[in-house]
PDB file of C-alpha atoms in Angstrom:
ATOM      1  CA  UNK A   1      24.837  11.604-121.717  1.00  0.00           C
ATOM      2  CA  UNK A   2      27.380   9.129-122.299  1.00  0.00           C
ATOM      3  CA  UNK A   3      29.231   7.744-125.076  1.00  0.00           C
ATOM      4  CA  UNK A   4      30.223   4.135-125.828  1.00  0.00           C
ATOM      5  CA  UNK A   5      33.825   4.815-125.465  1.00  0.00           C
ATOM      6  CA  UNK A   6      33.768   5.981-121.728  1.00  0.00           C
ATOM      7  CA  UNK A   7      36.410   4.232-119.828  1.00  0.00           C
ATOM      8  CA  UNK A   8      36.028   3.698-115.936  1.00  0.00           C
ATOM      9  CA  UNK A   9      36.859   6.548-113.508  1.00  0.00           C
ATOM     10  CA  UNK A  10      40.764   6.619-112.618  1.00  0.00           C
ATOM     11  CA  UNK A  11      41.968   4.648-115.434  1.00  0.00           C
ATOM     12  CA  UNK A  12      43.514   6.191-118.775  1.00  0.00           C
ATOM     13  CA  UNK A  13      42.717   4.325-122.078  1.00  0.00           C
ATOM     14  CA  UNK A  14      45.194   1.281-122.858  1.00  0.00           C
ATOM     15  CA  UNK A  15      47.983   1.940-124.664  1.00  0.00           C
ATOM     16  CA  UNK A  16      49.575  -0.667-126.724  1.00  0.00           C
ATOM     17  CA  UNK A  17      53.116  -1.500-125.491  1.00  0.00           C
ATOM     18  CA  UNK A  18      55.607  -1.074-128.321  1.00  0.00           C
ATOM     19  CA  UNK A  19      59.052  -2.850-128.257  1.00  0.00           C
ATOM     20  CA  UNK A  20      60.813   0.424-127.480  1.00  0.00           C
ATOM     21  CA  UNK A  21      58.612   0.711-124.142  1.00  0.00           C
ATOM     22  CA  UNK A  22      59.283  -2.852-122.893  1.00  0.00           C
ATOM     23  CA  UNK A  23      61.983  -3.296-120.026  1.00  0.00           C
ATOM     24  CA  UNK A  24      65.352  -4.388-120.974  1.00  0.00           C
ATOM     25  CA  UNK A  25      66.446  -7.886-120.050  1.00  0.00           C
ATOM     26  CA  UNK A  26      68.460  -7.975-116.841  1.00  0.00           C
ATOM     27  CA  UNK A  27      71.982  -9.341-116.359  1.00  0.00           C
ATOM     28  CA  UNK A  28      73.388 -11.028-113.306  1.00  0.00           C
ATOM     29  CA  UNK A  29      72.098  -9.275-110.194  1.00  0.00           C
ATOM     30  CA  UNK A  30      74.491  -6.969-108.101  1.00  0.00           C
ATOM     31  CA  UNK A  31      74.111  -8.997-105.180  1.00  0.00           C
ATOM     32  CA  UNK A  32      75.078 -12.216-106.558  1.00  0.00           C
ATOM     33  CA  UNK A  33      77.955 -10.464-108.376  1.00  0.00           C
ATOM     34  CA  UNK A  34      79.291  -9.202-105.136  1.00  0.00           C
ATOM     35  CA  UNK A  35      78.899 -12.407-103.517  1.00  0.00           C
ATOM     36  CA  UNK A  36      80.859 -14.270-106.016  1.00  0.00           C
ATOM     37  CA  UNK A  37      83.488 -11.536-106.078  1.00  0.00           C
ATOM     38  CA  UNK A  38      83.945 -12.006-101.831  1.00  0.00           C
ATOM     39  CA  UNK A  39      84.038 -15.812-102.196  1.00  0.00           C
ATOM     40  CA  UNK A  40      86.754 -15.287-105.001  1.00  0.00           C
ATOM     41  CA  UNK A  41      88.606 -13.173-102.627  1.00  0.00           C
ATOM     42  CA  UNK A  42      88.344 -15.286 -99.815  1.00  0.00           C
ATOM     43  CA  UNK A  43      89.519 -18.332-101.501  1.00  0.00           C
ATOM     44  CA  UNK A  44      93.251 -18.038-101.089  1.00  0.00           C
ATOM     45  CA  UNK A  45      92.647 -17.726 -97.232  1.00  0.00           C
ATOM     46  CA  UNK A  46      90.710 -20.761 -96.884  1.00  0.00           C
ATOM     47  CA  UNK A  47      94.013 -23.112 -96.457  1.00  0.00           C
ATOM     48  CA  UNK A  48      95.147 -20.873 -93.594  1.00  0.00           C
ATOM     49  CA  UNK A  49      91.494 -20.693 -92.166  1.00  0.00           C
ATOM     50  CA  UNK A  50      91.181 -24.535 -92.067  1.00  0.00           C
ATOM     51  CA  UNK A  51      94.491 -25.047 -90.569  1.00  0.00           C
ATOM     52  CA  UNK A  52      93.658 -22.411 -87.695  1.00  0.00           C
ATOM     53  CA  UNK A  53      90.400 -24.244 -87.135  1.00  0.00           C
ATOM     54  CA  UNK A  54      92.076 -27.740 -87.028  1.00  0.00           C
ATOM     55  CA  UNK A  55      94.961 -26.545 -84.830  1.00  0.00           C
ATOM     56  CA  UNK A  56      92.615 -24.220 -82.316  1.00  0.00           C
ATOM     57  CA  UNK A  57      89.120 -24.748 -82.546  1.00  0.00           C
ATOM     58  CA  UNK A  58      89.179 -28.681 -82.714  1.00  0.00           C
ATOM     59  CA  UNK A  59      91.243 -29.138 -79.741  1.00  0.00           C
ATOM     60  CA  UNK A  60      89.349 -26.589 -77.783  1.00  0.00           C
ATOM     61  CA  UNK A  61      86.306 -28.368 -78.225  1.00  0.00           C
ATOM     62  CA  UNK A  62      87.808 -31.564 -77.114  1.00  0.00           C
ATOM     63  CA  UNK A  63      89.053 -29.703 -74.005  1.00  0.00           C
ATOM     64  CA  UNK A  64      85.418 -28.747 -73.306  1.00  0.00           C
ATOM     65  CA  UNK A  65      84.368 -32.332 -73.884  1.00  0.00           C
ATOM     66  CA  UNK A  66      86.773 -33.652 -71.489  1.00  0.00           C
ATOM     67  CA  UNK A  67      86.064 -30.772 -68.817  1.00  0.00           C
ATOM     68  CA  UNK A  68      82.516 -32.517 -68.571  1.00  0.00           C
ATOM     69  CA  UNK A  69      83.812 -35.986 -68.039  1.00  0.00           C
ATOM     70  CA  UNK A  70      85.567 -37.361 -64.981  1.00  0.00           C
ATOM     71  CA  UNK A  71      88.818 -38.599 -66.317  1.00  0.00           C
ATOM     72  CA  UNK A  72      91.931 -39.920 -64.685  1.00  0.00           C
ATOM     73  CA  UNK A  73      94.768 -41.482 -66.511  1.00  0.00           C
ATOM     74  CA  UNK A  74      95.515 -43.499 -63.327  1.00  0.00           C
ATOM     75  CA  UNK A  75      91.794 -44.714 -63.235  1.00  0.00           C
ATOM     76  CA  UNK A  76      90.960 -45.151 -67.052  1.00  0.00           C
ATOM     77  CA  UNK A  77      88.098 -47.672 -66.280  1.00  0.00           C
ATOM     78  CA  UNK A  78      86.256 -44.879 -63.932  1.00  0.00           C
ATOM     79  CA  UNK A  79      85.701 -42.424 -66.542  1.00  0.00           C
ATOM     80  CA  UNK A  80      81.920 -41.019 -66.672  1.00  0.00           C
ATOM     81  CA  UNK A  81      80.041 -37.757 -67.743  1.00  0.00           C
ATOM     82  CA  UNK A  82      79.711 -35.673 -64.792  1.00  0.00           C
ATOM     83  CA  UNK A  83      78.340 -32.369 -66.220  1.00  0.00           C
ATOM     84  CA  UNK A  84      79.403 -29.213 -64.621  1.00  0.00           C
ATOM     85  CA  UNK A  85      80.663 -30.762 -61.529  1.00  0.00           C
ATOM     86  CA  UNK A  86      84.499 -30.334 -62.453  1.00  0.00           C
ATOM     87  CA  UNK A  87      83.645 -26.437 -62.696  1.00  0.00           C
ATOM     88  CA  UNK A  88      81.995 -26.308 -59.317  1.00  0.00           C
ATOM     89  CA  UNK A  89      85.035 -28.338 -57.941  1.00  0.00           C
ATOM     90  CA  UNK A  90      87.643 -25.987 -59.199  1.00  0.00           C
ATOM     91  CA  UNK A  91      85.876 -22.827 -57.958  1.00  0.00           C
ATOM     92  CA  UNK A  92      86.004 -24.229 -54.374  1.00  0.00           C
ATOM     93  CA  UNK A  93      89.538 -25.210 -54.916  1.00  0.00           C
ATOM     94  CA  UNK A  94      91.655 -22.531 -52.777  1.00  0.00           C
ATOM     95  CA  UNK A  95      94.676 -23.614 -54.674  1.00  0.00           C
ATOM     96  CA  UNK A  96      93.096 -22.588 -57.825  1.00  0.00           C
ATOM     97  CA  UNK A  97      92.158 -19.125 -56.291  1.00  0.00           C
ATOM     98  CA  UNK A  98      95.748 -18.713 -55.281  1.00  0.00           C
ATOM     99  CA  UNK A  99      96.761 -19.429 -58.825  1.00  0.00           C
ATOM    100  CA  UNK A 100      94.294 -17.188 -60.271  1.00  0.00           C
ATOM    101  CA  UNK A 101      95.363 -14.050 -57.738  1.00  0.00           C
ATOM    102  CA  UNK A 102      98.928 -14.934 -58.642  1.00  0.00           C
ATOM    103  CA  UNK A 103      98.371 -14.856 -62.434  1.00  0.00           C
ATOM    104  CA  UNK A 104      96.534 -11.260 -61.953  1.00  0.00           C
ATOM    105  CA  UNK A 105      99.804 -10.371 -59.758  1.00  0.00           C
ATOM    106  CA  UNK A 106     102.356 -11.368 -62.470  1.00  0.00           C
ATOM    107  CA  UNK A 107     100.290  -9.541 -65.164  1.00  0.00           C
ATOM    108  CA  UNK A 108      99.977  -6.389 -63.286  1.00  0.00           C
ATOM    109  CA  UNK A 109     103.256  -6.200 -61.746  1.00  0.00           C
ATOM    110  CA  UNK A 110     105.106  -6.935 -64.959  1.00  0.00           C
ATOM    111  CA  UNK A 111     102.908  -4.991 -67.309  1.00  0.00           C
ATOM    112  CA  UNK A 112     103.018  -1.788 -65.235  1.00  0.00           C
ATOM    113  CA  UNK A 113     106.724  -1.741 -64.409  1.00  0.00           C
ATOM    114  CA  UNK A 114     107.683  -2.833 -68.160  1.00  0.00           C
ATOM    115  CA  UNK A 115     105.416  -0.285 -69.365  1.00  0.00           C
ATOM    116  CA  UNK A 116     107.088   2.493 -67.330  1.00  0.00           C
ATOM    117  CA  UNK A 117     110.549   1.364 -67.984  1.00  0.00           C
ATOM    118  CA  UNK A 118     109.704   1.171 -71.630  1.00  0.00           C
ATOM    119  CA  UNK A 119     108.158   4.472 -72.057  1.00  0.00           C
ATOM    120  CA  UNK A 120     111.366   6.054 -70.162  1.00  0.00           C
ATOM    121  CA  UNK A 121     113.783   4.152 -72.614  1.00  0.00           C
ATOM    122  CA  UNK A 122     111.616   5.169 -75.449  1.00  0.00           C
ATOM    123  CA  UNK A 123     111.820   8.807 -74.482  1.00  0.00           C
ATOM    124  CA  UNK A 124     115.734   8.450 -73.962  1.00  0.00           C
ATOM    125  CA  UNK A 125     116.132   6.771 -77.608  1.00  0.00           C
ATOM    126  CA  UNK A 126     113.775   9.173 -79.494  1.00  0.00           C
ATOM    127  CA  UNK A 127     116.682  11.696 -78.842  1.00  0.00           C
ATOM    128  CA  UNK A 128     119.704  12.036 -80.968  1.00  0.00           C
ATOM    129  CA  UNK A 129     122.854  11.201 -79.397  1.00  0.00           C
ATOM    130  CA  UNK A 130     126.152   9.225 -80.322  1.00  0.00           C
ATOM    131  CA  UNK A 131     125.774   5.492 -80.524  1.00  0.00           C
ATOM    132  CA  UNK A 132     122.075   5.419 -80.355  1.00  0.00           C
ATOM    133  CA  UNK A 133     121.705   2.431 -82.817  1.00  0.00           C
ATOM    134  CA  UNK A 134     124.144   0.195 -80.899  1.00  0.00           C
ATOM    135  CA  UNK A 135     122.372   1.121 -77.338  1.00  0.00           C
ATOM    136  CA  UNK A 136     119.071   0.502 -78.849  1.00  0.00           C
ATOM    137  CA  UNK A 137     120.419  -2.984 -80.013  1.00  0.00           C
ATOM    138  CA  UNK A 138     121.384  -3.724 -76.843  1.00  0.00           C
ATOM    139  CA  UNK A 139     118.249  -2.535 -74.891  1.00  0.00           C
ATOM    140  CA  UNK A 140     116.241  -5.000 -77.398  1.00  0.00           C
ATOM    141  CA  UNK A 141     118.418  -8.078 -76.716  1.00  0.00           C
ATOM    142  CA  UNK A 142     116.458  -9.429 -73.789  1.00  0.00           C
ATOM    143  CA  UNK A 143     113.160  -9.900 -75.811  1.00  0.00           C
ATOM    144  CA  UNK A 144     115.422 -11.850 -78.357  1.00  0.00           C
ATOM    145  CA  UNK A 145     116.373 -14.195 -75.788  1.00  0.00           C
ATOM    146  CA  UNK A 146     114.452 -17.654 -75.313  1.00  0.00           C
ATOM    147  CA  UNK A 147     112.437 -17.387 -72.083  1.00  0.00           C
ATOM    148  CA  UNK A 148     113.970 -20.876 -70.951  1.00  0.00           C
ATOM    149  CA  UNK A 149     117.627 -19.223 -71.506  1.00  0.00           C
ATOM    150  CA  UNK A 150     116.363 -15.902 -69.610  1.00  0.00           C
ATOM    151  CA  UNK A 151     115.070 -18.040 -66.830  1.00  0.00           C
ATOM    152  CA  UNK A 152     117.987 -20.013 -66.401  1.00  0.00           C
ATOM    153  CA  UNK A 153     120.069 -16.970 -66.644  1.00  0.00           C
ATOM    154  CA  UNK A 154     118.377 -15.104 -63.632  1.00  0.00           C
ATOM    155  CA  UNK A 155     117.717 -18.294 -61.728  1.00  0.00           C
ATOM    156  CA  UNK A 156     121.454 -19.278 -61.618  1.00  0.00           C
ATOM    157  CA  UNK A 157     123.842 -16.190 -62.667  1.00  0.00           C
ATOM    158  CA  UNK A 158     121.645 -13.448 -60.992  1.00  0.00           C
ATOM    159  CA  UNK A 159     119.868 -15.022 -57.861  1.00  0.00           C
ATOM    160  CA  UNK A 160     121.802 -17.784 -56.842  1.00  0.00           C
ATOM    161  CA  UNK A 161     122.246 -17.606 -53.017  1.00  0.00           C
ATOM    162  CA  UNK A 162     125.941 -18.744 -53.203  1.00  0.00           C
ATOM    163  CA  UNK A 163     127.494 -17.442 -56.799  1.00  0.00           C
ATOM    164  CA  UNK A 164     124.671 -15.030 -58.036  1.00  0.00           C
ATOM    165  CA  UNK A 165     125.530 -11.617 -58.976  1.00  0.00           C
ATOM    166  CA  UNK A 166     122.741  -9.984 -56.978  1.00  0.00           C
ATOM    167  CA  UNK A 167     123.864 -11.216 -53.681  1.00  0.00           C
ATOM    168  CA  UNK A 168     127.529 -10.299 -54.734  1.00  0.00           C
ATOM    169  CA  UNK A 169     126.107  -6.546 -55.133  1.00  0.00           C
ATOM    170  CA  UNK A 170     124.413  -6.398 -52.225  1.00  0.00           C
ATOM    171  CA  UNK A 171     127.437  -8.079 -50.059  1.00  0.00           C
ATOM    172  CA  UNK A 172     129.754  -5.048 -51.008  1.00  0.00           C
ATOM    173  CA  UNK A 173     127.479  -2.906 -48.785  1.00  0.00           C
ATOM    174  CA  UNK A 174     127.150  -5.236 -45.853  1.00  0.00           C
ATOM    175  CA  UNK A 175     123.919  -6.959 -46.757  1.00  0.00           C
ATOM    176  CA  UNK A 176     123.925 -10.721 -46.244  1.00  0.00           C
ATOM    177  CA  UNK A 177     123.006 -13.063 -48.951  1.00  0.00           C
ATOM    178  CA  UNK A 178     119.481 -13.800 -49.687  1.00  0.00           C
ATOM    179  CA  UNK A 179     118.019 -16.864 -51.380  1.00  0.00           C
ATOM    180  CA  UNK A 180     115.693 -15.011 -53.586  1.00  0.00           C
ATOM    181  CA  UNK A 181     113.509 -17.862 -55.358  1.00  0.00           C
ATOM    182  CA  UNK A 182     112.740 -19.195 -51.837  1.00  0.00           C
ATOM    183  CA  UNK A 183     112.253 -15.952 -49.782  1.00  0.00           C
ATOM    184  CA  UNK A 184     110.926 -13.945 -52.653  1.00  0.00           C
ATOM    185  CA  UNK A 185     109.608 -15.906 -55.342  1.00  0.00           C
ATOM    186  CA  UNK A 186     107.144 -13.496 -56.620  1.00  0.00           C
ATOM    187  CA  UNK A 187     109.272 -10.625 -56.829  1.00  0.00           C
ATOM    188  CA  UNK A 188     112.087 -12.668 -58.462  1.00  0.00           C
ATOM    189  CA  UNK A 189     109.776 -13.866 -60.996  1.00  0.00           C
ATOM    190  CA  UNK A 190     108.251 -10.460 -61.794  1.00  0.00           C
ATOM    191  CA  UNK A 191     111.858  -9.175 -62.252  1.00  0.00           C
ATOM    192  CA  UNK A 192     112.685 -11.789 -64.791  1.00  0.00           C
ATOM    193  CA  UNK A 193     109.507 -11.060 -66.823  1.00  0.00           C
ATOM    194  CA  UNK A 194     110.162  -7.255 -66.695  1.00  0.00           C
ATOM    195  CA  UNK A 195     113.638  -7.680 -67.993  1.00  0.00           C
ATOM    196  CA  UNK A 196     112.291  -9.882 -70.789  1.00  0.00           C
ATOM    197  CA  UNK A 197     109.163  -7.622 -71.915  1.00  0.00           C
ATOM    198  CA  UNK A 198     110.692  -4.084 -71.277  1.00  0.00           C
ATOM    199  CA  UNK A 199     112.280  -4.200 -74.627  1.00  0.00           C
ATOM    200  CA  UNK A 200     108.896  -4.919 -76.414  1.00  0.00           C
ATOM    201  CA  UNK A 201     107.163  -2.205 -74.484  1.00  0.00           C
ATOM    202  CA  UNK A 202     110.098   0.175 -75.418  1.00  0.00           C
ATOM    203  CA  UNK A 203     109.713  -0.702 -79.241  1.00  0.00           C
ATOM    204  CA  UNK A 204     105.939  -0.055 -79.468  1.00  0.00           C
ATOM    205  CA  UNK A 205     106.359   3.348 -77.683  1.00  0.00           C
ATOM    206  CA  UNK A 206     109.382   4.353 -79.699  1.00  0.00           C
ATOM    207  CA  UNK A 207     107.346   3.869 -82.765  1.00  0.00           C
ATOM    208  CA  UNK A 208     104.510   6.047 -81.360  1.00  0.00           C
ATOM    209  CA  UNK A 209     107.062   8.784 -80.400  1.00  0.00           C
ATOM    210  CA  UNK A 210     108.358   8.795 -83.831  1.00  0.00           C
ATOM    211  CA  UNK A 211     105.378   8.837 -85.563  1.00  0.00           C
ATOM    212  CA  UNK A 212     104.531  12.396 -83.935  1.00  0.00           C
ATOM    213  CA  UNK A 213     105.220  15.190 -86.080  1.00  0.00           C
ATOM    214  CA  UNK A 214     107.824  17.523 -85.083  1.00  0.00           C
ATOM    215  CA  UNK A 215     105.536  20.851 -85.978  1.00  0.00           C
ATOM    216  CA  UNK A 216     103.404  20.050 -83.017  1.00  0.00           C
ATOM    217  CA  UNK A 217     106.417  20.144 -80.853  1.00  0.00           C
ATOM    218  CA  UNK A 218     107.837  23.213 -82.212  1.00  0.00           C
ATOM    219  CA  UNK A 219     104.381  25.029 -81.975  1.00  0.00           C
ATOM    220  CA  UNK A 220     104.293  23.854 -78.388  1.00  0.00           C
ATOM    221  CA  UNK A 221     107.656  25.221 -77.785  1.00  0.00           C
ATOM    222  CA  UNK A 222     107.111  28.355 -79.294  1.00  0.00           C
ATOM    223  CA  UNK A 223     104.068  28.984 -77.364  1.00  0.00           C
ATOM    224  CA  UNK A 224     105.877  28.783 -74.371  1.00  0.00           C
ATOM    225  CA  UNK A 225     105.288  25.275 -73.264  1.00  0.00           C
ATOM    226  CA  UNK A 226     107.974  23.451 -71.212  1.00  0.00           C
ATOM    227  CA  UNK A 227     109.116  19.657 -71.429  1.00  0.00           C
ATOM    228  CA  UNK A 228     106.870  18.680 -68.757  1.00  0.00           C
ATOM    229  CA  UNK A 229     103.656  20.269 -70.034  1.00  0.00           C
ATOM    230  CA  UNK A 230     104.449  19.259 -73.824  1.00  0.00           C
ATOM    231  CA  UNK A 231     104.852  15.534 -72.829  1.00  0.00           C
ATOM    232  CA  UNK A 232     101.466  15.656 -70.744  1.00  0.00           C
ATOM    233  CA  UNK A 233      99.294  17.531 -73.082  1.00  0.00           C
ATOM    234  CA  UNK A 234     100.694  16.699 -76.479  1.00  0.00           C
ATOM    235  CA  UNK A 235     102.921  13.545 -76.257  1.00  0.00           C
ATOM    236  CA  UNK A 236     101.038  11.361 -73.912  1.00  0.00           C
ATOM    237  CA  UNK A 237      97.802  11.825 -75.700  1.00  0.00           C
ATOM    238  CA  UNK A 238      99.184  10.997 -78.925  1.00  0.00           C
ATOM    239  CA  UNK A 239     100.739   7.682 -77.293  1.00  0.00           C
ATOM    240  CA  UNK A 240      97.281   6.657 -75.784  1.00  0.00           C
ATOM    241  CA  UNK A 241      96.752   4.016 -78.699  1.00  0.00           C
ATOM    242  CA  UNK A 242     100.304   2.739 -78.485  1.00  0.00           C
ATOM    243  CA  UNK A 243     100.134   2.334 -74.480  1.00  0.00           C
ATOM    244  CA  UNK A 244      96.526   0.604 -74.643  1.00  0.00           C
ATOM    245  CA  UNK A 245      98.018  -1.875 -77.428  1.00  0.00           C
ATOM    246  CA  UNK A 246     101.179  -2.471 -75.396  1.00  0.00           C
ATOM    247  CA  UNK A 247      99.019  -3.334 -72.265  1.00  0.00           C
ATOM    248  CA  UNK A 248      96.871  -5.407 -74.094  1.00  0.00           C
ATOM    249  CA  UNK A 249      99.523  -7.551 -75.959  1.00  0.00           C
ATOM    250  CA  UNK A 250     101.567  -7.612 -72.697  1.00  0.00           C
ATOM    251  CA  UNK A 251      98.908  -8.898 -70.721  1.00  0.00           C
ATOM    252  CA  UNK A 252      97.984 -11.580 -73.104  1.00  0.00           C
ATOM    253  CA  UNK A 253     101.407 -12.815 -73.242  1.00  0.00           C
ATOM    254  CA  UNK A 254     102.368 -12.368 -69.637  1.00  0.00           C
ATOM    255  CA  UNK A 255      99.192 -14.230 -68.338  1.00  0.00           C
ATOM    256  CA  UNK A 256     100.417 -17.401 -70.264  1.00  0.00           C
ATOM    257  CA  UNK A 257     103.987 -17.250 -68.406  1.00  0.00           C
ATOM    258  CA  UNK A 258     105.025 -20.946 -67.410  1.00  0.00           C
ATOM    259  CA  UNK A 259     109.022 -21.171 -68.434  1.00  0.00           C
ATOM    260  CA  UNK A 260     110.011 -18.694 -65.592  1.00  0.00           C
ATOM    261  CA  UNK A 261     107.837 -20.126 -63.070  1.00  0.00           C
ATOM    262  CA  UNK A 262     108.906 -23.629 -63.975  1.00  0.00           C
ATOM    263  CA  UNK A 263     112.549 -23.262 -64.095  1.00  0.00           C
ATOM    264  CA  UNK A 264     112.878 -20.520 -61.329  1.00  0.00           C
ATOM    265  CA  UNK A 265     110.572 -21.550 -58.507  1.00  0.00           C
ATOM    266  CA  UNK A 266     108.624 -24.715 -59.675  1.00  0.00           C
ATOM    267  CA  UNK A 267     105.386 -22.933 -58.379  1.00  0.00           C
ATOM    268  CA  UNK A 268     107.078 -22.920 -54.912  1.00  0.00           C
ATOM    269  CA  UNK A 269     107.414 -22.624 -51.898  1.00  0.00           C
ATOM    270  CA  UNK A 270     104.309 -25.206 -52.242  1.00  0.00           C
ATOM    271  CA  UNK A 271     102.128 -23.389 -54.579  1.00  0.00           C
ATOM    272  CA  UNK A 272     102.958 -20.010 -53.499  1.00  0.00           C
ATOM    273  CA  UNK A 273     104.101 -18.936 -56.832  1.00  0.00           C
ATOM    274  CA  UNK A 274     102.197 -20.900 -59.190  1.00  0.00           C
ATOM    275  CA  UNK A 275      99.914 -19.335 -61.905  1.00  0.00           C
ATOM    276  CA  UNK A 276      97.105 -20.845 -63.883  1.00  0.00           C
ATOM    277  CA  UNK A 277      99.067 -22.398 -66.488  1.00  0.00           C
ATOM    278  CA  UNK A 278     101.395 -24.115 -64.216  1.00  0.00           C
ATOM    279  CA  UNK A 279      98.547 -25.007 -61.718  1.00  0.00           C
ATOM    280  CA  UNK A 280      96.874 -26.730 -65.055  1.00  0.00           C
ATOM    281  CA  UNK A 281     100.102 -28.566 -65.717  1.00  0.00           C
ATOM    282  CA  UNK A 282     100.305 -29.797 -62.183  1.00  0.00           C
ATOM    283  CA  UNK A 283      96.781 -31.340 -62.198  1.00  0.00           C
ATOM    284  CA  UNK A 284      97.429 -32.739 -65.576  1.00  0.00           C
ATOM    285  CA  UNK A 285     100.831 -34.232 -65.955  1.00  0.00           C
ATOM    286  CA  UNK A 286     101.674 -34.568 -61.980  1.00  0.00           C
ATOM    287  CA  UNK A 287      98.112 -35.297 -60.660  1.00  0.00           C
ATOM    288  CA  UNK A 288      96.888 -37.109 -63.900  1.00  0.00           C
ATOM    289  CA  UNK A 289      93.359 -35.456 -63.606  1.00  0.00           C
ATOM    290  CA  UNK A 290      92.363 -34.630 -67.161  1.00  0.00           C
ATOM    291  CA  UNK A 291      88.742 -33.524 -66.330  1.00  0.00           C
ATOM    292  CA  UNK A 292      89.672 -30.862 -63.666  1.00  0.00           C
ATOM    293  CA  UNK A 293      92.627 -29.559 -65.819  1.00  0.00           C
ATOM    294  CA  UNK A 294      90.325 -29.397 -68.729  1.00  0.00           C
ATOM    295  CA  UNK A 295      87.896 -27.369 -66.936  1.00  0.00           C
ATOM    296  CA  UNK A 296      90.499 -24.930 -65.510  1.00  0.00           C
ATOM    297  CA  UNK A 297      91.789 -24.533 -68.924  1.00  0.00           C
ATOM    298  CA  UNK A 298      88.439 -23.511 -70.540  1.00  0.00           C
ATOM    299  CA  UNK A 299      87.689 -20.945 -67.709  1.00  0.00           C
ATOM    300  CA  UNK A 300      91.208 -19.548 -68.477  1.00  0.00           C
ATOM    301  CA  UNK A 301      90.712 -19.253 -72.108  1.00  0.00           C
ATOM    302  CA  UNK A 302      87.173 -17.653 -71.555  1.00  0.00           C
ATOM    303  CA  UNK A 303      88.480 -14.960 -69.113  1.00  0.00           C
ATOM    304  CA  UNK A 304      91.530 -14.446 -71.468  1.00  0.00           C
ATOM    305  CA  UNK A 305      88.870 -13.605 -74.321  1.00  0.00           C
ATOM    306  CA  UNK A 306      86.701 -11.354 -72.089  1.00  0.00           C
ATOM    307  CA  UNK A 307      89.532  -9.220 -71.046  1.00  0.00           C
ATOM    308  CA  UNK A 308      91.010  -9.001 -74.640  1.00  0.00           C
ATOM    309  CA  UNK A 309      87.595  -8.327 -76.183  1.00  0.00           C
ATOM    310  CA  UNK A 310      87.129  -5.570 -73.407  1.00  0.00           C
ATOM    311  CA  UNK A 311      90.659  -4.131 -74.016  1.00  0.00           C
ATOM    312  CA  UNK A 312      90.149  -4.125 -77.961  1.00  0.00           C
ATOM    313  CA  UNK A 313      86.929  -2.307 -77.618  1.00  0.00           C
ATOM    314  CA  UNK A 314      88.845   0.383 -75.924  1.00  0.00           C
ATOM    315  CA  UNK A 315      91.558   0.369 -78.726  1.00  0.00           C
ATOM    316  CA  UNK A 316      89.141   0.681 -81.380  1.00  0.00           C
ATOM    317  CA  UNK A 317      87.371   3.506 -79.742  1.00  0.00           C
ATOM    318  CA  UNK A 318      90.622   5.148 -79.217  1.00  0.00           C
ATOM    319  CA  UNK A 319      91.035   4.782 -82.881  1.00  0.00           C
ATOM    320  CA  UNK A 320      87.652   5.889 -84.174  1.00  0.00           C
ATOM    321  CA  UNK A 321      87.818   9.177 -81.882  1.00  0.00           C
ATOM    322  CA  UNK A 322      91.384   9.859 -83.032  1.00  0.00           C
ATOM    323  CA  UNK A 323      90.211   9.684 -86.881  1.00  0.00           C
ATOM    324  CA  UNK A 324      87.018  11.703 -86.189  1.00  0.00           C
ATOM    325  CA  UNK A 325      89.213  14.377 -84.748  1.00  0.00           C
TER     326      UNK A 325
END
């Protein structure tokens, strides 16, 4: 028996809504508020961002455009679109391969030697001794000298075959004078680069050494660890981040070396000591081939970005592992 007031199965009787049961009126959404706050924080950075875009990205896009065209300043009427032909030509250019290999040798030689010398000097300056501040200032001086002045100093005062200080020193032991920049151009440039970049490595590694707490070293000493084991198992792992940062920054700067090569050897003999920036300069301003020089510039920039990205990932991985530990 049923009644007239039965309701469908699964539903209760309708309850009239009261004003207190209604949802309150929502204000601005949290997402919109956070977006507005984010744009408010970014707004002061917009002038700097636009300046960077105008000074870097627009010229790079123009370089890509020129790299796709056959453009020679001596024959402006013959300019035409050639696609990727400039890129194919530079990869079969033996001089370009030699310049790329020289860039790698310059970078590896300078970074490795500067890093080892900088680490030794940083360990020395981390100890207390009389006149440490004065010696530290003297060691930093080469990094403060302009690259042009440093290149002229090494080319004339140090490596000159007649009046150079290096030939005078080796002459005191009976060795005949050597024309360093002609007979050993790569070694001469690497020595000048090491002299300039060693203080930079020293400063970074010295900062890492001074950030190490003395309690750890004291505990290692009390446990019977000698200086060698303490350095290998405690100090060197602590310096991993600073070593990676030194290698990254040093490689990015050294791969763009131009002043020392231009003033000391002019890329010679022939193109034996030319690196990528100097060879690009030769093709653009001496050969007037804007298309191929632009293609070389694009390849160099892309290769540098790939290497820097890989190195940055290693550094960030090191930082994350250090924070988690």
